[in-house]
PDB file of C-alpha atoms in Angstrom:
ATOM      1  CA  MET A   1      -1.158  12.014  -7.603  1.00 48.00           C
ATOM      2  CA  THR A   2       2.542  12.042  -6.964  1.00 52.00           C
ATOM      3  CA  SER A   3       4.993   9.154  -7.026  1.00 73.00           C
ATOM      4  CA  GLU A   4       5.559   9.486  -3.291  1.00 88.00           C
ATOM      5  CA  PRO A   5       5.094   6.317  -1.236  1.00 94.00           C
ATOM      6  CA  LEU A   6       1.886   6.272   0.792  1.00 95.00           C
ATOM      7  CA  LEU A   7       2.398   4.764   4.253  1.00 96.00           C
ATOM      8  CA  LEU A   8      -0.506   3.377   6.272  1.00 97.00           C
ATOM      9  CA  THR A   9      -0.148   1.907   9.752  1.00 96.00           C
ATOM     10  CA  ARG A  10      -2.405   0.021  12.131  1.00 96.00           C
ATOM     11  CA  ARG A  11      -1.552  -0.339  15.803  1.00 95.00           C
ATOM     12  CA  ASP A  12      -3.539  -2.052  18.532  1.00 94.00           C
ATOM     13  CA  PRO A  13      -1.439  -2.766  21.636  1.00 94.00           C
ATOM     14  CA  ALA A  14      -4.274  -4.771  23.237  1.00 95.00           C
ATOM     15  CA  ARG A  15      -4.055  -7.259  20.340  1.00 95.00           C
ATOM     16  CA  ASN A  16      -0.241  -6.972  19.963  1.00 94.00           C
ATOM     17  CA  MET A  17      -0.845  -5.589  16.466  1.00 95.00           C
ATOM     18  CA  ALA A  18       1.583  -3.265  14.688  1.00 96.00           C
ATOM     19  CA  ARG A  19       1.237  -3.399  10.896  1.00 97.00           C
ATOM     20  CA  PHE A  20       2.288  -1.296   7.948  1.00 97.00           C
ATOM     21  CA  TYR A  21       1.150  -1.013   4.326  1.00 97.00           C
ATOM     22  CA  VAL A  22       3.109   1.017   1.745  1.00 97.00           C
ATOM     23  CA  LEU A  23       1.776   1.805  -1.744  1.00 97.00           C
ATOM     24  CA  ILE A  24       3.428   3.597  -4.657  1.00 97.00           C
ATOM     25  CA  VAL A  25       2.548   4.056  -8.331  1.00 96.00           C
ATOM     26  CA  GLU A  26       5.537   4.188 -10.680  1.00 96.00           C
ATOM     27  CA  PRO A  27       5.972   4.090 -14.456  1.00 94.00           C
ATOM     28  CA  ASP A  28       6.959   0.733 -15.950  1.00 91.00           C
ATOM     29  CA  LEU A  29       9.125   0.064 -19.005  1.00 90.00           C
ATOM     30  CA  PHE A  30       6.207  -0.359 -21.407  1.00 88.00           C
ATOM     31  CA  ASP A  31       4.356   2.997 -21.119  1.00 90.00           C
ATOM     32  CA  GLY A  32       2.116   1.610 -18.396  1.00 95.00           C
ATOM     33  CA  ALA A  33       2.270   1.849 -14.634  1.00 96.00           C
ATOM     34  CA  ALA A  34       3.154  -0.415 -11.746  1.00 96.00           C
ATOM     35  CA  LEU A  35       1.462  -0.395  -8.348  1.00 97.00           C
ATOM     36  CA  THR A  36       4.022  -1.558  -5.807  1.00 97.00           C
ATOM     37  CA  ARG A  37       2.803  -2.777  -2.422  1.00 97.00           C
ATOM     38  CA  ASN A  38       4.808  -3.682   0.680  1.00 98.00           C
ATOM     39  CA  TRP A  39       3.067  -4.836   3.866  1.00 97.00           C
ATOM     40  CA  GLY A  40       3.684  -6.684   7.109  1.00 97.00           C
ATOM     41  CA  ARG A  41       4.486  -6.290  10.779  1.00 97.00           C
ATOM     42  CA  ILE A  42       6.301  -3.095  11.722  1.00 95.00           C
ATOM     43  CA  GLY A  43       9.980  -3.889  12.221  1.00 95.00           C
ATOM     44  CA  THR A  44      10.078  -6.593   9.527  1.00 96.00           C
ATOM     45  CA  LYS A  45      10.793  -6.492   5.811  1.00 96.00           C
ATOM     46  CA  GLY A  46       7.245  -7.654   5.117  1.00 97.00           C
ATOM     47  CA  ARG A  47       5.812  -8.976   1.870  1.00 98.00           C
ATOM     48  CA  PHE A  48       6.119  -7.341  -1.534  1.00 97.00           C
ATOM     49  CA  ARG A  49       3.900  -7.316  -4.635  1.00 98.00           C
ATOM     50  CA  ILE A  50       3.896  -5.485  -7.978  1.00 97.00           C
ATOM     51  CA  ASP A  51       0.738  -5.186 -10.098  1.00 97.00           C
ATOM     52  CA  LEU A  52       1.074  -3.926 -13.696  1.00 96.00           C
ATOM     53  CA  PHE A  53      -1.519  -1.696 -15.377  1.00 97.00           C
ATOM     54  CA  GLY A  54      -1.951  -0.293 -18.891  1.00 96.00           C
ATOM     55  CA  SER A  55      -2.065   3.305 -17.653  1.00 95.00           C
ATOM     56  CA  ARG A  56      -1.194   5.395 -14.632  1.00 95.00           C
ATOM     57  CA  GLN A  57      -4.876   6.223 -14.200  1.00 96.00           C
ATOM     58  CA  GLU A  58      -5.790   2.524 -13.797  1.00 97.00           C
ATOM     59  CA  ALA A  59      -3.005   2.031 -11.241  1.00 96.00           C
ATOM     60  CA  GLU A  60      -4.076   5.106  -9.257  1.00 96.00           C
ATOM     61  CA  HIS A  61      -7.695   3.913  -9.306  1.00 97.00           C
ATOM     62  CA  ARG A  62      -6.577   0.601  -7.749  1.00 97.00           C
ATOM     63  CA  LEU A  63      -4.417   2.466  -5.201  1.00 96.00           C
ATOM     64  CA  VAL A  64      -7.435   4.517  -4.087  1.00 96.00           C
ATOM     65  CA  ALA A  65      -9.543   1.346  -3.755  1.00 97.00           C
ATOM     66  CA  LEU A  66      -6.848  -0.321  -1.627  1.00 97.00           C
ATOM     67  CA  VAL A  67      -6.505   2.749   0.610  1.00 96.00           C
ATOM     68  CA  ARG A  68     -10.274   2.848   1.186  1.00 97.00           C
ATOM     69  CA  SER A  69     -10.253  -0.839   2.097  1.00 97.00           C
ATOM     70  CA  LYS A  70      -7.350  -0.427   4.529  1.00 97.00           C
ATOM     71  CA  VAL A  71      -8.889   2.645   6.183  1.00 96.00           C
ATOM     72  CA  ARG A  72     -12.118   0.686   6.766  1.00 97.00           C
ATOM     73  CA  ARG A  73      -9.978  -1.945   8.525  1.00 95.00           C
ATOM     74  CA  GLY A  74      -8.404   0.595  10.871  1.00 95.00           C
ATOM     75  CA  TYR A  75      -5.249   1.687   9.021  1.00 96.00           C
ATOM     76  CA  ARG A  76      -4.280   5.354   9.224  1.00 95.00           C
ATOM     77  CA  GLN A  77      -1.727   7.453   7.423  1.00 91.00           C
ATOM     78  CA  GLY A  78       1.025   7.246   9.980  1.00 69.00           C
ATOM     79  CA  ALA A  79       4.559   7.336  11.236  1.00 61.00           C
ATOM     80  CA  GLU A  80       7.421   5.363   9.796  1.00 52.00           C
ATOM     81  CA  ALA A  81       6.993   1.613   9.643  1.00 43.00           C
ATOM     82  CA  GLY A  82      10.511   0.445   9.969  1.00 43.00           C
TER      83      GLY A  82
END
């Protein structure tokens, strides 16, 4: 996997829903990896969270699990969220 941000969006005009979810795996300062998440309503700054892992492989495994969960909920890889 690359260190490119992965952008997922979910839009449902009937429910006035326009959401984004951005994930990225980056190295941390201690030879581990950080999974950075940013999510919220499109057009806002949203919420932000960083989860630390002992290895890049662990962080990427969690990223894949989150993407699967979001896709089941209707998110799609999509256009810009800002």
